[in-house]
Amino acid sequence: MEKSEMIEKAKQANSLEELLVLARENDYPLDEEGAGELFERLHSSGEISDEELDNVSGGGCGDYFHVCPRCEYPLEKCDQGWRCRACGYTSGS
């Protein structure tokens, strides 16, 4: 399954459990924490969380200008390089 197709199916998941089943069925590495964050992001109310607000205002660990090559979730820039909170992907700085 292509990434764009996987993302569309993930958007249609009605629960965290459905998202985890979709990931397992497609051999996609996603733990419960990452699935929860991804589910919230895909079904967001449009409001900005405190963490996202901190990242925008210079706090936190985030620079969301890059996306994960595995799942297209926004990557965070940290001291260790880039990391994906959804699937656990990391890369050096």
PDB file of N, CA and C in Angstrom:
ATOM      1  N   MET A   1       0.853  -1.173   0.000  1.00  0.00           N
ATOM      2  CA  MET A   1       0.000   0.000   0.000  1.00  0.00           C
ATOM      3  C   MET A   1       0.900   1.237   0.000  1.00  0.00           C
ATOM      4  N   GLU A   2       0.579   2.206  -0.847  1.00  0.00           N
ATOM      5  CA  GLU A   2       1.349   3.445  -0.911  1.00  0.00           C
ATOM      6  C   GLU A   2       1.054   4.321   0.295  1.00  0.00           C
ATOM      7  N   LYS A   3       1.992   5.232   0.597  1.00  0.00           N
ATOM      8  CA  LYS A   3       1.827   6.108   1.760  1.00  0.00           C
ATOM      9  C   LYS A   3       0.538   6.907   1.692  1.00  0.00           C
ATOM     10  N   SER A   4       0.244   7.483   0.536  1.00  0.00           N
ATOM     11  CA  SER A   4      -0.955   8.319   0.425  1.00  0.00           C
ATOM     12  C   SER A   4      -2.221   7.503   0.684  1.00  0.00           C
ATOM     13  N   GLU A   5      -2.241   6.264   0.209  1.00  0.00           N
ATOM     14  CA  GLU A   5      -3.391   5.387   0.444  1.00  0.00           C
ATOM     15  C   GLU A   5      -3.493   5.019   1.928  1.00  0.00           C
ATOM     16  N   MET A   6      -2.340   4.763   2.546  1.00  0.00           N
ATOM     17  CA  MET A   6      -2.309   4.430   3.973  1.00  0.00           C
ATOM     18  C   MET A   6      -2.811   5.610   4.802  1.00  0.00           C
ATOM     19  N   ILE A   7      -2.408   6.810   4.455  1.00  0.00           N
ATOM     20  CA  ILE A   7      -2.846   8.005   5.189  1.00  0.00           C
ATOM     21  C   ILE A   7      -4.350   8.184   5.055  1.00  0.00           C
ATOM     22  N   GLU A   8      -4.880   7.993   3.857  1.00  0.00           N
ATOM     23  CA  GLU A   8      -6.327   8.125   3.662  1.00  0.00           C
ATOM     24  C   GLU A   8      -7.088   7.094   4.496  1.00  0.00           C
ATOM     25  N   LYS A   9      -6.584   5.863   4.527  1.00  0.00           N
ATOM     26  CA  LYS A   9      -7.241   4.837   5.346  1.00  0.00           C
ATOM     27  C   LYS A   9      -7.130   5.178   6.826  1.00  0.00           C
ATOM     28  N   ALA A  10      -5.991   5.722   7.240  1.00  0.00           N
ATOM     29  CA  ALA A  10      -5.802   6.113   8.644  1.00  0.00           C
ATOM     30  C   ALA A  10      -6.780   7.217   9.026  1.00  0.00           C
ATOM     31  N   LYS A  11      -7.044   8.126   8.106  1.00  0.00           N
ATOM     32  CA  LYS A  11      -7.997   9.213   8.373  1.00  0.00           C
ATOM     33  C   LYS A  11      -9.407   8.669   8.588  1.00  0.00           C
ATOM     34  N   GLN A  12      -9.706   7.520   7.987  1.00  0.00           N
ATOM     35  CA  GLN A  12     -11.038   6.932   8.101  1.00  0.00           C
ATOM     36  C   GLN A  12     -11.215   6.095   9.368  1.00  0.00           C
ATOM     37  N   ALA A  13     -10.116   5.848  10.084  1.00  0.00           N
ATOM     38  CA  ALA A  13     -10.205   5.064  11.322  1.00  0.00           C
ATOM     39  C   ALA A  13     -11.052   5.821  12.336  1.00  0.00           C
ATOM     40  N   ASN A  14     -11.994   5.121  12.941  1.00  0.00           N
ATOM     41  CA  ASN A  14     -12.898   5.747  13.909  1.00  0.00           C
ATOM     42  C   ASN A  14     -12.424   5.612  15.346  1.00  0.00           C
ATOM     43  N   SER A  15     -11.334   4.879  15.540  1.00  0.00           N
ATOM     44  CA  SER A  15     -10.826   4.702  16.898  1.00  0.00           C
ATOM     45  C   SER A  15      -9.334   4.402  16.843  1.00  0.00           C
ATOM     46  N   LEU A  16      -8.715   4.527  17.987  1.00  0.00           N
ATOM     47  CA  LEU A  16      -7.302   4.194  18.122  1.00  0.00           C
ATOM     48  C   LEU A  16      -7.083   2.722  17.784  1.00  0.00           C
ATOM     49  N   GLU A  17      -7.994   1.873  18.216  1.00  0.00           N
ATOM     50  CA  GLU A  17      -7.882   0.440  17.954  1.00  0.00           C
ATOM     51  C   GLU A  17      -7.907   0.149  16.453  1.00  0.00           C
ATOM     52  N   GLU A  18      -8.792   0.824  15.710  1.00  0.00           N
ATOM     53  CA  GLU A  18      -8.850   0.632  14.254  1.00  0.00           C
ATOM     54  C   GLU A  18      -7.543   1.063  13.602  1.00  0.00           C
ATOM     55  N   LEU A  19      -6.957   2.142  14.093  1.00  0.00           N
ATOM     56  CA  LEU A  19      -5.692   2.626  13.549  1.00  0.00           C
ATOM     57  C   LEU A  19      -4.574   1.614  13.812  1.00  0.00           C
ATOM     58  N   LEU A  20      -4.550   1.041  15.004  1.00  0.00           N
ATOM     59  CA  LEU A  20      -3.541   0.027  15.331  1.00  0.00           C
ATOM     60  C   LEU A  20      -3.716  -1.228  14.478  1.00  0.00           C
ATOM     61  N   VAL A  21      -4.958  -1.646  14.244  1.00  0.00           N
ATOM     62  CA  VAL A  21      -5.220  -2.812  13.393  1.00  0.00           C
ATOM     63  C   VAL A  21      -4.739  -2.530  11.970  1.00  0.00           C
ATOM     64  N   LEU A  22      -5.028  -1.356  11.455  1.00  0.00           N
ATOM     65  CA  LEU A  22      -4.585  -0.973  10.111  1.00  0.00           C
ATOM     66  C   LEU A  22      -3.062  -1.036  10.018  1.00  0.00           C
ATOM     67  N   ALA A  23      -2.387  -0.514  11.022  1.00  0.00           N
ATOM     68  CA  ALA A  23      -0.923  -0.534  11.028  1.00  0.00           C
ATOM     69  C   ALA A  23      -0.404  -1.971  11.043  1.00  0.00           C
ATOM     70  N   ARG A  24      -0.972  -2.815  11.914  1.00  0.00           N
ATOM     71  CA  ARG A  24      -0.534  -4.220  11.998  1.00  0.00           C
ATOM     72  C   ARG A  24      -0.778  -4.964  10.687  1.00  0.00           C
ATOM     73  N   GLU A  25      -1.943  -4.762  10.094  1.00  0.00           N
ATOM     74  CA  GLU A  25      -2.288  -5.462   8.849  1.00  0.00           C
ATOM     75  C   GLU A  25      -1.359  -5.086   7.703  1.00  0.00           C
ATOM     76  N   ASN A  26      -0.743  -3.911   7.792  1.00  0.00           N
ATOM     77  CA  ASN A  26       0.134  -3.443   6.725  1.00  0.00           C
ATOM     78  C   ASN A  26       1.602  -3.435   7.140  1.00  0.00           C
ATOM     79  N   ASP A  27       1.923  -4.190   8.197  1.00  0.00           N
ATOM     80  CA  ASP A  27       3.300  -4.286   8.700  1.00  0.00           C
ATOM     81  C   ASP A  27       3.926  -2.920   8.912  1.00  0.00           C
ATOM     82  N   TYR A  28       3.133  -2.032   9.493  1.00  0.00           N
ATOM     83  CA  TYR A  28       3.592  -0.672   9.743  1.00  0.00           C
ATOM     84  C   TYR A  28       3.961  -0.525  11.213  1.00  0.00           C
ATOM     85  N   PRO A  29       5.195  -0.096  11.520  1.00  0.00           N
ATOM     86  CA  PRO A  29       5.622  -0.005  12.923  1.00  0.00           C
ATOM     87  C   PRO A  29       4.965   1.166  13.642  1.00  0.00           C
ATOM     88  N   LEU A  30       3.993   0.867  14.480  1.00  0.00           N
ATOM     89  CA  LEU A  30       3.284   1.921  15.202  1.00  0.00           C
ATOM     90  C   LEU A  30       2.891   1.386  16.570  1.00  0.00           C
ATOM     91  N   ASP A  31       3.416   2.038  17.618  1.00  0.00           N
ATOM     92  CA  ASP A  31       3.043   1.611  18.963  1.00  0.00           C
ATOM     93  C   ASP A  31       1.800   2.374  19.412  1.00  0.00           C
ATOM     94  N   GLU A  32       1.280   2.026  20.588  1.00  0.00           N
ATOM     95  CA  GLU A  32       0.030   2.626  21.057  1.00  0.00           C
ATOM     96  C   GLU A  32       0.165   4.135  21.270  1.00  0.00           C
ATOM     97  N   GLU A  33       1.301   4.576  21.808  1.00  0.00           N
ATOM     98  CA  GLU A  33       1.507   6.010  22.028  1.00  0.00           C
ATOM     99  C   GLU A  33       1.538   6.762  20.700  1.00  0.00           C
ATOM    100  N   GLY A  34       2.302   6.235  19.744  1.00  0.00           N
ATOM    101  CA  GLY A  34       2.385   6.866  18.429  1.00  0.00           C
ATOM    102  C   GLY A  34       1.045   6.868  17.719  1.00  0.00           C
ATOM    103  N   ALA A  35       0.296   5.777  17.861  1.00  0.00           N
ATOM    104  CA  ALA A  35      -1.026   5.688  17.239  1.00  0.00           C
ATOM    105  C   ALA A  35      -1.966   6.729  17.842  1.00  0.00           C
ATOM    106  N   GLY A  36      -1.878   6.904  19.160  1.00  0.00           N
ATOM    107  CA  GLY A  36      -2.721   7.904  19.818  1.00  0.00           C
ATOM    108  C   GLY A  36      -2.429   9.303  19.321  1.00  0.00           C
ATOM    109  N   GLU A  37      -1.142   9.621  19.194  1.00  0.00           N
ATOM    110  CA  GLU A  37      -0.756  10.944  18.703  1.00  0.00           C
ATOM    111  C   GLU A  37      -1.186  11.135  17.252  1.00  0.00           C
ATOM    112  N   LEU A  38      -0.991  10.099  16.441  1.00  0.00           N
ATOM    113  CA  LEU A  38      -1.386  10.181  15.038  1.00  0.00           C
ATOM    114  C   LEU A  38      -2.898  10.318  14.908  1.00  0.00           C
ATOM    115  N   PHE A  39      -3.644   9.535  15.702  1.00  0.00           N
ATOM    116  CA  PHE A  39      -5.103   9.602  15.660  1.00  0.00           C
ATOM    117  C   PHE A  39      -5.575  11.011  16.020  1.00  0.00           C
ATOM    118  N   GLU A  40      -5.000  11.579  17.069  1.00  0.00           N
ATOM    119  CA  GLU A  40      -5.371  12.940  17.478  1.00  0.00           C
ATOM    120  C   GLU A  40      -5.062  13.946  16.379  1.00  0.00           C
ATOM    121  N   ARG A  41      -3.917  13.794  15.744  1.00  0.00           N
ATOM    122  CA  ARG A  41      -3.516  14.728  14.683  1.00  0.00           C
ATOM    123  C   ARG A  41      -4.452  14.597  13.474  1.00  0.00           C
ATOM    124  N   LEU A  42      -4.805  13.365  13.124  1.00  0.00           N
ATOM    125  CA  LEU A  42      -5.679  13.143  11.972  1.00  0.00           C
ATOM    126  C   LEU A  42      -7.112  13.587  12.240  1.00  0.00           C
ATOM    127  N   HIS A  43      -7.524  13.571  13.503  1.00  0.00           N
ATOM    128  CA  HIS A  43      -8.894  13.923  13.862  1.00  0.00           C
ATOM    129  C   HIS A  43      -8.929  15.170  14.735  1.00  0.00           C
ATOM    130  N   SER A  44      -8.023  16.064  14.471  1.00  0.00           N
ATOM    131  CA  SER A  44      -7.885  17.265  15.296  1.00  0.00           C
ATOM    132  C   SER A  44      -9.091  18.182  15.153  1.00  0.00           C
ATOM    133  N   SER A  45      -9.365  18.901  16.219  1.00  0.00           N
ATOM    134  CA  SER A  45     -10.488  19.838  16.228  1.00  0.00           C
ATOM    135  C   SER A  45     -10.102  21.173  15.616  1.00  0.00           C
ATOM    136  N   GLY A  46      -8.836  21.307  15.224  1.00  0.00           N
ATOM    137  CA  GLY A  46      -8.370  22.570  14.678  1.00  0.00           C
ATOM    138  C   GLY A  46      -7.730  23.453  15.729  1.00  0.00           C
ATOM    139  N   GLU A  47      -7.838  23.056  16.998  1.00  0.00           N
ATOM    140  CA  GLU A  47      -7.211  23.825  18.063  1.00  0.00           C
ATOM    141  C   GLU A  47      -5.753  23.411  18.196  1.00  0.00           C
ATOM    142  N   ILE A  48      -4.918  24.341  18.615  1.00  0.00           N
ATOM    143  CA  ILE A  48      -3.502  24.082  18.802  1.00  0.00           C
ATOM    144  C   ILE A  48      -3.269  23.640  20.243  1.00  0.00           C
ATOM    145  N   SER A  49      -2.547  22.533  20.405  1.00  0.00           N
ATOM    146  CA  SER A  49      -2.247  22.041  21.751  1.00  0.00           C
ATOM    147  C   SER A  49      -1.185  22.924  22.395  1.00  0.00           C
ATOM    148  N   ASP A  50      -1.047  22.822  23.709  1.00  0.00           N
ATOM    149  CA  ASP A  50      -0.012  23.575  24.416  1.00  0.00           C
ATOM    150  C   ASP A  50       1.373  23.216  23.891  1.00  0.00           C
ATOM    151  N   GLU A  51       1.602  21.939  23.620  1.00  0.00           N
ATOM    152  CA  GLU A  51       2.905  21.498  23.113  1.00  0.00           C
ATOM    153  C   GLU A  51       3.199  22.117  21.752  1.00  0.00           C
ATOM    154  N   GLU A  52       2.203  22.106  20.851  1.00  0.00           N
ATOM    155  CA  GLU A  52       2.404  22.714  19.536  1.00  0.00           C
ATOM    156  C   GLU A  52       2.643  24.209  19.667  1.00  0.00           C
ATOM    157  N   LEU A  53       1.925  24.854  20.572  1.00  0.00           N
ATOM    158  CA  LEU A  53       2.106  26.282  20.797  1.00  0.00           C
ATOM    159  C   LEU A  53       3.510  26.566  21.321  1.00  0.00           C
ATOM    160  N   ASP A  54       4.008  25.741  22.248  1.00  0.00           N
ATOM    161  CA  ASP A  54       5.377  25.893  22.740  1.00  0.00           C
ATOM    162  C   ASP A  54       6.380  25.771  21.603  1.00  0.00           C
ATOM    163  N   ASN A  55       6.171  24.812  20.726  1.00  0.00           N
ATOM    164  CA  ASN A  55       7.095  24.615  19.613  1.00  0.00           C
ATOM    165  C   ASN A  55       7.111  25.815  18.679  1.00  0.00           C
ATOM    166  N   VAL A  56       5.963  26.399  18.435  1.00  0.00           N
ATOM    167  CA  VAL A  56       5.879  27.566  17.563  1.00  0.00           C
ATOM    168  C   VAL A  56       6.541  28.774  18.208  1.00  0.00           C
ATOM    169  N   SER A  57       6.382  28.915  19.525  1.00  0.00           N
ATOM    170  CA  SER A  57       6.899  30.093  20.212  1.00  0.00           C
ATOM    171  C   SER A  57       8.356  29.946  20.643  1.00  0.00           C
ATOM    172  N   GLY A  58       9.007  28.866  20.231  1.00  0.00           N
ATOM    173  CA  GLY A  58      10.422  28.718  20.525  1.00  0.00           C
ATOM    174  C   GLY A  58      10.735  27.754  21.642  1.00  0.00           C
ATOM    175  N   GLY A  59       9.745  27.258  22.334  1.00  0.00           N
ATOM    176  CA  GLY A  59       9.993  26.269  23.379  1.00  0.00           C
ATOM    177  C   GLY A  59       9.893  24.884  22.801  1.00  0.00           C
ATOM    178  N   GLY A  60       9.946  23.914  23.624  1.00  0.00           N
ATOM    179  CA  GLY A  60       9.750  22.539  23.175  1.00  0.00           C
ATOM    180  C   GLY A  60      10.866  22.033  22.290  1.00  0.00           C
ATOM    181  N   CYS A  61      10.575  20.968  21.613  1.00  0.00           N
ATOM    182  CA  CYS A  61      11.585  20.264  20.833  1.00  0.00           C
ATOM    183  C   CYS A  61      11.187  20.261  19.370  1.00  0.00           C
ATOM    184  N   GLY A  62      10.480  21.241  18.904  1.00  0.00           N
ATOM    185  CA  GLY A  62       9.933  21.062  17.576  1.00  0.00           C
ATOM    186  C   GLY A  62      10.267  22.093  16.530  1.00  0.00           C
ATOM    187  N   ASP A  63      10.514  21.601  15.370  1.00  0.00           N
ATOM    188  CA  ASP A  63      10.609  22.352  14.135  1.00  0.00           C
ATOM    189  C   ASP A  63       9.914  21.429  13.151  1.00  0.00           C
ATOM    190  N   TYR A  64       8.667  21.712  12.825  1.00  0.00           N
ATOM    191  CA  TYR A  64       7.867  20.769  12.051  1.00  0.00           C
ATOM    192  C   TYR A  64       7.919  21.027  10.546  1.00  0.00           C
ATOM    193  N   PHE A  65       9.098  21.362  10.014  1.00  0.00           N
ATOM    194  CA  PHE A  65       9.199  21.628   8.590  1.00  0.00           C
ATOM    195  C   PHE A  65       9.577  20.389   7.788  1.00  0.00           C
ATOM    196  N   HIS A  66       9.806  19.279   8.443  1.00  0.00           N
ATOM    197  CA  HIS A  66      10.157  18.043   7.772  1.00  0.00           C
ATOM    198  C   HIS A  66       9.127  16.975   8.122  1.00  0.00           C
ATOM    199  N   VAL A  67       8.917  16.047   7.193  1.00  0.00           N
ATOM    200  CA  VAL A  67       7.984  14.953   7.461  1.00  0.00           C
ATOM    201  C   VAL A  67       8.734  13.630   7.443  1.00  0.00           C
ATOM    202  N   CYS A  68       8.223  12.690   8.173  1.00  0.00           N
ATOM    203  CA  CYS A  68       8.823  11.370   8.292  1.00  0.00           C
ATOM    204  C   CYS A  68       8.764  10.640   6.944  1.00  0.00           C
ATOM    205  N   PRO A  69       9.877  10.056   6.520  1.00  0.00           N
ATOM    206  CA  PRO A  69       9.855   9.308   5.260  1.00  0.00           C
ATOM    207  C   PRO A  69       9.055   8.012   5.348  1.00  0.00           C
ATOM    208  N   ARG A  70       8.796   7.532   6.571  1.00  0.00           N
ATOM    209  CA  ARG A  70       8.014   6.304   6.737  1.00  0.00           C
ATOM    210  C   ARG A  70       6.517   6.573   6.727  1.00  0.00           C
ATOM    211  N   CYS A  71       6.081   7.570   7.528  1.00  0.00           N
ATOM    212  CA  CYS A  71       4.636   7.740   7.727  1.00  0.00           C
ATOM    213  C   CYS A  71       4.120   9.143   7.397  1.00  0.00           C
ATOM    214  N   GLU A  72       5.004  10.038   6.996  1.00  0.00           N
ATOM    215  CA  GLU A  72       4.650  11.411   6.631  1.00  0.00           C
ATOM    216  C   GLU A  72       4.102  12.223   7.797  1.00  0.00           C
ATOM    217  N   TYR A  73       4.353  11.780   9.019  1.00  0.00           N
ATOM    218  CA  TYR A  73       4.002  12.539  10.222  1.00  0.00           C
ATOM    219  C   TYR A  73       5.082  13.603  10.397  1.00  0.00           C
ATOM    220  N   PRO A  74       4.757  14.784  10.896  1.00  0.00           N
ATOM    221  CA  PRO A  74       5.787  15.819  11.067  1.00  0.00           C
ATOM    222  C   PRO A  74       6.915  15.352  11.997  1.00  0.00           C
ATOM    223  N   LEU A  75       8.162  15.607  11.582  1.00  0.00           N
ATOM    224  CA  LEU A  75       9.317  15.269  12.403  1.00  0.00           C
ATOM    225  C   LEU A  75       9.631  16.407  13.357  1.00  0.00           C
ATOM    226  N   GLU A  76      10.190  16.068  14.501  1.00  0.00           N
ATOM    227  CA  GLU A  76      10.631  17.058  15.478  1.00  0.00           C
ATOM    228  C   GLU A  76      12.146  17.153  15.420  1.00  0.00           C
ATOM    229  N   LYS A  77      12.669  18.368  15.474  1.00  0.00           N
ATOM    230  CA  LYS A  77      14.114  18.583  15.519  1.00  0.00           C
ATOM    231  C   LYS A  77      14.535  18.612  16.975  1.00  0.00           C
ATOM    232  N   CYS A  78      15.457  17.731  17.347  1.00  0.00           N
ATOM    233  CA  CYS A  78      15.953  17.647  18.717  1.00  0.00           C
ATOM    234  C   CYS A  78      17.472  17.590  18.689  1.00  0.00           C
ATOM    235  N   ASP A  79      18.074  17.593  19.858  1.00  0.00           N
ATOM    236  CA  ASP A  79      19.535  17.546  19.958  1.00  0.00           C
ATOM    237  C   ASP A  79      20.116  16.346  19.218  1.00  0.00           C
ATOM    238  N   GLN A  80      19.413  15.241  19.227  1.00  0.00           N
ATOM    239  CA  GLN A  80      19.901  14.016  18.599  1.00  0.00           C
ATOM    240  C   GLN A  80      19.637  13.978  17.096  1.00  0.00           C
ATOM    241  N   GLY A  81      18.942  14.920  16.551  1.00  0.00           N
ATOM    242  CA  GLY A  81      18.583  14.931  15.133  1.00  0.00           C
ATOM    243  C   GLY A  81      17.081  15.050  14.976  1.00  0.00           C
ATOM    244  N   TRP A  82      16.523  14.349  14.009  1.00  0.00           N
ATOM    245  CA  TRP A  82      15.089  14.375  13.743  1.00  0.00           C
ATOM    246  C   TRP A  82      14.452  13.121  14.301  1.00  0.00           C
ATOM    247  N   ARG A  83      13.217  13.239  14.810  1.00  0.00           N
ATOM    248  CA  ARG A  83      12.500  12.057  15.297  1.00  0.00           C
ATOM    249  C   ARG A  83      11.020  12.178  14.970  1.00  0.00           C
ATOM    250  N   CYS A  84      10.416  11.014  14.777  1.00  0.00           N
ATOM    251  CA  CYS A  84       8.987  10.936  14.505  1.00  0.00           C
ATOM    252  C   CYS A  84       8.308  10.349  15.732  1.00  0.00           C
ATOM    253  N   ARG A  85       7.366  11.075  16.285  1.00  0.00           N
ATOM    254  CA  ARG A  85       6.658  10.596  17.471  1.00  0.00           C
ATOM    255  C   ARG A  85       5.618   9.544  17.106  1.00  0.00           C
ATOM    256  N   ALA A  86       5.239   9.463  15.835  1.00  0.00           N
ATOM    257  CA  ALA A  86       4.213   8.499  15.427  1.00  0.00           C
ATOM    258  C   ALA A  86       4.780   7.095  15.250  1.00  0.00           C
ATOM    259  N   CYS A  87       5.906   6.977  14.527  1.00  0.00           N
ATOM    260  CA  CYS A  87       6.409   5.631  14.225  1.00  0.00           C
ATOM    261  C   CYS A  87       7.777   5.341  14.825  1.00  0.00           C
ATOM    262  N   GLY A  88       8.417   6.344  15.436  1.00  0.00           N
ATOM    263  CA  GLY A  88       9.702   6.111  16.079  1.00  0.00           C
ATOM    264  C   GLY A  88      10.913   6.312  15.191  1.00  0.00           C
ATOM    265  N   TYR A  89      10.717   6.698  13.938  1.00  0.00           N
ATOM    266  CA  TYR A  89      11.838   6.943  13.028  1.00  0.00           C
ATOM    267  C   TYR A  89      12.759   8.010  13.613  1.00  0.00           C
ATOM    268  N   THR A  90      14.070   7.828  13.479  1.00  0.00           N
ATOM    269  CA  THR A  90      15.044   8.842  13.888  1.00  0.00           C
ATOM    270  C   THR A  90      16.104   8.975  12.818  1.00  0.00           C
ATOM    271  N   SER A  91      16.690  10.159  12.743  1.00  0.00           N
ATOM    272  CA  SER A  91      17.818  10.382  11.844  1.00  0.00           C
ATOM    273  C   SER A  91      18.792  11.311  12.544  1.00  0.00           C
ATOM    274  N   GLY A  92      20.055  11.231  12.200  1.00  0.00           N
ATOM    275  CA  GLY A  92      21.069  12.095  12.798  1.00  0.00           C
ATOM    276  C   GLY A  92      20.879  13.535  12.384  1.00  0.00           C
ATOM    277  N   SER A  93      21.534  14.443  13.109  1.00  0.00           N
ATOM    278  CA  SER A  93      21.386  15.875  12.792  1.00  0.00           C
ATOM    279  C   SER A  93      22.223  16.287  11.618  1.00  0.00           C
TER     280      SER A  93
END
